[in-house]
Amino acid sequence: MAKVQIKIPATYMRGGTSKGVFFRLQDLPPAAQRPGAARDALLLRVIGSPDPYGKHTDGMGGATSSTSKTVILSRSQHADHDVDYLFGQVAIDKPFIDWSGNCGNLTAAVGAFAISNGLVDLERIPDNGICTVRIWQANISKTIIAHIPVANGQVVECGDFELDGVTFPAAEVQIEFLDPAEEGDDGAMFPTGNLVDELELPDELVAGGKLKATLINAGIPTIFVNASDIGYTGTELQEAVNGDAKALARFELLRAYGAIKMGLIDSLAQAETRQHTPKIAFVAPPASYVASSGKKVSASDIDLLVRALSMGKLHHAMMGTAAVAIATAACIPGTLVNLAAGGGERGQVRFGHPSGTLKVGAEAECHNDQWQVNKVMMSRSARVLMEGTVRVPEDYQSY
C-alpha cells in the first residue's frame, strides 16, 4: 500500500524578528501531544530537519536559528493565566530539538494566536482596544503579559510600528516579562554570585587564558563578554563572524566554558546537547556603523553595542530573550553590559545590533545587596503568514 501524508492544523507566524510553525496541542497526533520522541520526530519532519544541505528545502524551516522554530499552545493549566506556551528550537543539521529555553520574539505572536484560536475566554477579549493575554511560558516556568490590539473583536496585525530586522511595519505588541530572573537561592540571577567573573580558558582561545564575563540568567541564560577582549569592535555584521569557521568554533568553546561556569552543564561535550542555551554575546561602548539594511546607526542614538550568537551563528538582529538579559544586566551597576553603556543606574537601554537598534526597559531594585528585576518591557510585532494544515508523511517517526 502506498504511503500517504497526514494533515495537521497549523499556523505559520512571524513574531518579532523570528518566525515559526504554531500548533494547538489538541490538534497534534495523540502520540505527539506528550513530550518525547514522537513529538520531536513530528516537529523535526515539519521543519525539515536534519538537513545535511542546510537549506530546509523539504520542510517549513528557514535554515536559520530565527526561522527553525516550533510552538505548541494550549489553554493554560495555571491559575490566572490564559495560555500555556511551549517552545522548541529545532536544530538544522542534527535530529535535535532544544526545549531548554524560551523564544522572546515568538512570544509576540503567542497572544495573537491564542485569541484567534479560541484559547482566551471570550469575556476577556474586548470588542475594541487592548486584550491582555496572560502567558505561562512552560519552558522556563515564567509569566509573560502580551498586550494585543483588537478591533471589532479581531486581532489587529497591520500598523505603522517599525522593528529593525523586520522588512515591513505592523501593529505594535507590548510585552512584559515578569520576574525574568531565575528563581532560587540568593544570587541565582548571577549563578556564581558575581557581577563579573573571570573564565579560565586555554591560551589558544584567549591570550593569557583569562576572560572577563558577566554570567546572567534573566530571560535566558546568557554569557556577556567585552568585544575588545576577543578581538572585535561590536559593530560587526553577520558575514564578519558567520563566514569565519574558526571564529564560530571559538565562540562555541567560549559558550561551553561559560555554561560550565554557570552550572548548566558538567563537561564541554554536553554543550552539543544544549545548543539553545546559554547564549553568548559581546558588548562594546557606542560607535557609529551601517546596519545590514543600509541604515546608518549613530553612536549618539544608542547606549551600547551588542552582538549575540544563536544556535552557533551570529544573529541577524537580537533574540527577544537575550534582549531581556541585556536590559536586566544593563540596569545593574557593575556588569559588563552596564559598564559598556557608561555605568550607573538606568531604567532602560537602547542598544545597537546588526539590523539596527532596540529599546528595552527594566524595573530593578536592590535589597540587602541583592538585585531583583521585577519586569522587562519591550515592543515587538507579529503577523500570520499562512494558516491551514501542514503535511508530513504518516511514517514520520521512522526518519
Short mmCIF file of C-alpha atoms in Angstrom, two decimals, residues 77-308:
data_model
loop_
_atom_site.label_atom_id
_atom_site.label_comp_id
_atom_site.label_asym_id
_atom_site.label_seq_id
_atom_site.Cartn_x
_atom_site.Cartn_y
_atom_site.Cartn_z
CA GLN A 77 -3.41 24.77 33.32
CA HIS A 78 -2.17 27.52 35.65
CA ALA A 79 -4.38 29.86 37.66
CA ASP A 80 -4.70 33.44 36.40
CA HIS A 81 -3.18 32.57 33.01
CA ASP A 82 -4.83 32.23 29.62
CA VAL A 83 -2.43 30.12 27.58
CA ASP A 84 0.47 27.72 28.12
CA TYR A 85 3.31 28.36 25.69
CA LEU A 86 5.90 25.69 24.88
CA PHE A 87 8.76 26.50 22.51
CA GLY A 88 11.01 24.11 20.60
CA GLN A 89 14.21 25.31 18.90
CA VAL A 90 14.89 22.90 16.04
CA ALA A 91 18.47 22.16 15.01
CA ILE A 92 19.13 22.44 11.30
CA ASP A 93 21.63 19.67 10.59
CA LYS A 94 21.01 17.41 13.60
CA PRO A 95 17.96 15.39 14.72
CA PHE A 96 17.60 17.52 17.83
CA ILE A 97 15.08 19.89 19.41
CA ASP A 98 16.19 22.06 22.31
CA TRP A 99 13.41 22.63 24.86
CA SER A 100 15.65 24.37 27.42
CA GLY A 101 14.61 27.98 26.84
CA ASN A 102 12.05 30.47 25.59
CA CYS A 103 11.84 32.41 22.32
CA GLY A 104 11.15 36.02 23.25
CA ASN A 105 10.48 37.12 19.67
CA LEU A 106 7.81 34.50 19.01
CA THR A 107 6.21 35.49 22.32
CA ALA A 108 4.82 38.47 20.40
CA ALA A 109 2.81 36.06 18.26
CA VAL A 110 1.57 33.84 21.10
CA GLY A 111 -1.10 36.25 22.33
CA ALA A 112 -2.46 36.86 18.85
CA PHE A 113 -2.62 33.14 18.07
CA ALA A 114 -4.29 32.42 21.42
CA ILE A 115 -7.02 34.99 20.77
CA SER A 116 -7.67 33.86 17.20
CA ASN A 117 -7.70 30.16 18.05
CA GLY A 118 -10.09 30.08 20.99
CA LEU A 119 -7.53 29.77 23.77
CA VAL A 120 -8.61 33.00 25.51
CA ASP A 121 -12.06 33.28 27.13
CA LEU A 122 -14.34 35.47 25.04
CA GLU A 123 -15.22 37.68 28.01
CA ARG A 124 -11.55 38.68 28.24
CA ILE A 125 -11.45 39.93 24.64
CA PRO A 126 -12.71 43.49 24.16
CA ASP A 127 -14.57 44.47 21.01
CA ASN A 128 -12.08 47.30 20.58
CA GLY A 129 -8.94 48.16 22.49
CA ILE A 130 -6.17 46.09 24.03
CA CYS A 131 -6.54 42.45 25.06
CA THR A 132 -4.21 41.50 27.89
CA VAL A 133 -3.12 37.89 27.37
CA ARG A 134 -1.56 36.15 30.37
CA ILE A 135 1.01 33.66 29.10
CA TRP A 136 2.59 30.84 31.09
CA GLN A 137 5.98 30.15 29.50
CA ALA A 138 6.30 26.42 30.11
CA ASN A 139 9.97 26.03 29.16
CA ILE A 140 11.15 28.35 31.94
CA SER A 141 8.07 28.49 34.21
CA LYS A 142 7.62 32.25 33.94
CA THR A 143 4.73 34.66 33.35
CA ILE A 144 4.66 36.93 30.32
CA ILE A 145 1.99 39.55 29.62
CA ALA A 146 1.21 40.42 26.00
CA HIS A 147 -0.88 43.47 25.12
CA ILE A 148 -2.62 42.68 21.83
CA PRO A 149 -4.54 45.35 19.85
CA VAL A 150 -8.09 44.31 18.92
CA ALA A 151 -10.67 45.87 16.61
CA ASN A 152 -14.20 44.51 16.17
CA GLY A 153 -13.19 41.54 18.30
CA GLN A 154 -10.37 40.56 15.93
CA VAL A 155 -6.61 40.80 16.37
CA VAL A 156 -5.10 43.83 14.65
CA GLU A 157 -1.94 42.89 12.75
CA CYS A 158 -1.44 45.82 10.38
CA GLY A 159 0.01 49.08 11.62
CA ASP A 160 2.87 51.55 11.36
CA PHE A 161 5.19 50.16 14.08
CA GLU A 162 8.64 49.54 12.63
CA LEU A 163 11.01 46.97 14.10
CA ASP A 164 14.61 46.83 12.94
CA GLY A 165 15.23 43.40 11.48
CA VAL A 166 11.70 43.16 10.02
CA THR A 167 11.10 44.48 6.49
CA PHE A 168 7.55 45.80 6.77
CA PRO A 169 5.67 47.73 9.51
CA ALA A 170 2.90 46.11 11.55
CA ALA A 171 0.83 46.67 14.68
CA GLU A 172 2.76 47.19 17.90
CA VAL A 173 2.59 44.46 20.54
CA GLN A 174 3.84 45.39 24.00
CA ILE A 175 5.30 42.55 26.06
CA GLU A 176 6.14 42.37 29.75
CA PHE A 177 8.43 39.62 31.04
CA LEU A 178 7.59 39.37 34.75
CA ASP A 179 10.27 38.40 37.26
CA PRO A 180 12.54 37.25 34.42
CA ALA A 181 15.47 36.15 36.57
CA GLU A 182 15.99 32.55 37.61
CA GLU A 183 14.37 31.73 40.94
CA GLY A 184 16.25 30.08 43.76
CA ASP A 185 18.89 30.92 46.33
CA ASP A 186 20.33 34.43 46.67
CA GLY A 187 22.45 35.28 43.68
CA ALA A 188 20.63 32.89 41.29
CA MET A 189 20.26 35.68 38.74
CA PHE A 190 24.04 35.56 38.71
CA PRO A 191 24.77 31.84 39.09
CA THR A 192 28.23 32.41 40.54
CA GLY A 193 27.09 35.25 42.78
CA ASN A 194 29.36 37.67 40.91
CA LEU A 195 28.53 40.55 38.57
CA VAL A 196 31.74 39.83 36.68
CA ASP A 197 33.60 36.52 36.58
CA GLU A 198 36.91 35.54 35.10
CA LEU A 199 36.71 32.48 32.89
CA GLU A 200 39.82 30.31 32.84
CA LEU A 201 40.40 29.20 29.27
CA PRO A 202 43.07 27.56 27.11
CA ASP A 203 45.62 30.10 25.84
CA GLU A 204 44.66 29.34 22.25
CA LEU A 205 41.14 30.66 22.96
CA VAL A 206 42.16 33.89 24.68
CA ALA A 207 45.63 35.32 25.18
CA GLY A 208 46.61 34.85 28.80
CA GLY A 209 43.93 32.23 29.36
CA LYS A 210 41.54 34.53 31.23
CA LEU A 211 38.42 36.33 30.04
CA LYS A 212 36.06 38.62 31.94
CA ALA A 213 32.40 37.65 31.64
CA THR A 214 29.02 38.55 33.11
CA LEU A 215 27.02 35.35 33.55
CA ILE A 216 23.33 36.07 34.00
CA ASN A 217 20.11 34.08 33.97
CA ALA A 218 17.33 36.51 33.09
CA GLY A 219 15.06 35.86 30.14
CA ILE A 220 17.56 33.24 29.01
CA PRO A 221 20.94 32.20 30.41
CA THR A 222 23.48 34.49 28.74
CA ILE A 223 27.25 34.94 28.75
CA PHE A 224 28.38 38.52 28.09
CA VAL A 225 32.00 39.32 27.23
CA ASN A 226 33.73 42.50 26.08
CA ALA A 227 34.12 42.71 22.32
CA SER A 228 37.62 44.17 22.64
CA ASP A 229 38.77 41.21 24.76
CA ILE A 230 38.10 38.79 21.90
CA GLY A 231 39.27 40.94 19.00
CA TYR A 232 36.01 42.58 17.90
CA THR A 233 34.63 46.13 17.87
CA GLY A 234 30.95 45.39 18.44
CA THR A 235 29.95 46.87 15.06
CA GLU A 236 30.25 43.55 13.20
CA LEU A 237 27.52 42.30 10.88
CA GLN A 238 26.70 38.64 10.24
CA GLU A 239 29.21 37.99 7.47
CA ALA A 240 32.13 39.12 9.64
CA VAL A 241 31.51 36.22 12.02
CA ASN A 242 29.40 33.63 10.24
CA GLY A 243 31.82 33.41 7.34
CA ASP A 244 34.68 32.53 9.69
CA ALA A 245 34.55 28.86 10.69
CA LYS A 246 37.39 29.26 13.18
CA ALA A 247 35.61 32.16 14.87
CA LEU A 248 32.37 30.18 15.18
CA ALA A 249 34.22 27.21 16.69
CA ARG A 250 35.91 29.57 19.14
CA PHE A 251 32.59 31.12 20.18
CA GLU A 252 31.12 27.67 20.72
CA LEU A 253 34.02 26.72 23.01
CA LEU A 254 33.69 30.01 24.90
CA ARG A 255 29.97 29.29 25.27
CA ALA A 256 30.70 25.81 26.59
CA TYR A 257 33.20 27.07 29.18
CA GLY A 258 30.69 29.72 30.27
CA ALA A 259 27.93 27.12 30.53
CA ILE A 260 30.11 25.01 32.82
CA LYS A 261 30.82 28.06 34.99
CA MET A 262 27.07 28.73 35.18
CA GLY A 263 26.43 25.16 36.29
CA LEU A 264 24.29 24.38 33.23
CA ILE A 265 26.49 21.54 32.00
CA ASP A 266 29.23 19.38 33.53
CA SER A 267 31.52 18.95 30.53
CA LEU A 268 32.39 20.60 27.24
CA ALA A 269 30.83 17.72 25.33
CA GLN A 270 27.44 18.37 26.92
CA ALA A 271 27.21 21.77 25.20
CA GLU A 272 26.26 19.95 22.00
CA THR A 273 23.05 18.73 23.62
CA ARG A 274 22.19 22.23 24.87
CA GLN A 275 22.53 24.41 21.80
CA HIS A 276 19.73 26.89 22.52
CA THR A 277 21.08 27.88 25.95
CA PRO A 278 23.09 29.61 27.16
CA LYS A 279 23.52 32.37 24.63
CA ILE A 280 26.84 34.16 24.18
CA ALA A 281 27.07 37.86 23.33
CA PHE A 282 29.75 40.51 23.11
CA VAL A 283 29.32 44.15 24.10
CA ALA A 284 31.08 47.45 23.44
CA PRO A 285 30.58 51.18 24.08
CA PRO A 286 28.55 53.12 21.48
CA ALA A 287 30.02 53.55 18.00
CA SER A 288 28.53 54.51 14.65
CA TYR A 289 28.03 51.84 11.98
CA VAL A 290 25.89 50.92 9.00
CA ALA A 291 23.30 48.21 9.73
CA SER A 292 22.66 45.27 7.41
CA SER A 293 19.72 47.14 5.81
CA GLY A 294 21.95 50.10 4.94
CA LYS A 295 20.51 52.16 7.80
CA LYS A 296 23.05 54.41 9.50
CA VAL A 297 23.19 53.98 13.26
CA SER A 298 24.80 56.88 15.10
CA ALA A 299 26.74 56.41 18.32
CA SER A 300 24.62 59.21 19.79
CA ASP A 301 21.44 57.17 19.24
CA ILE A 302 22.46 54.16 21.34
CA ASP A 303 23.80 53.37 24.79
CA LEU A 304 25.95 50.40 23.75
CA LEU A 305 26.60 47.82 21.07
CA VAL A 306 25.58 44.16 21.43
CA ARG A 307 26.14 41.23 19.11
CA ALA A 308 24.73 37.82 20.09
#
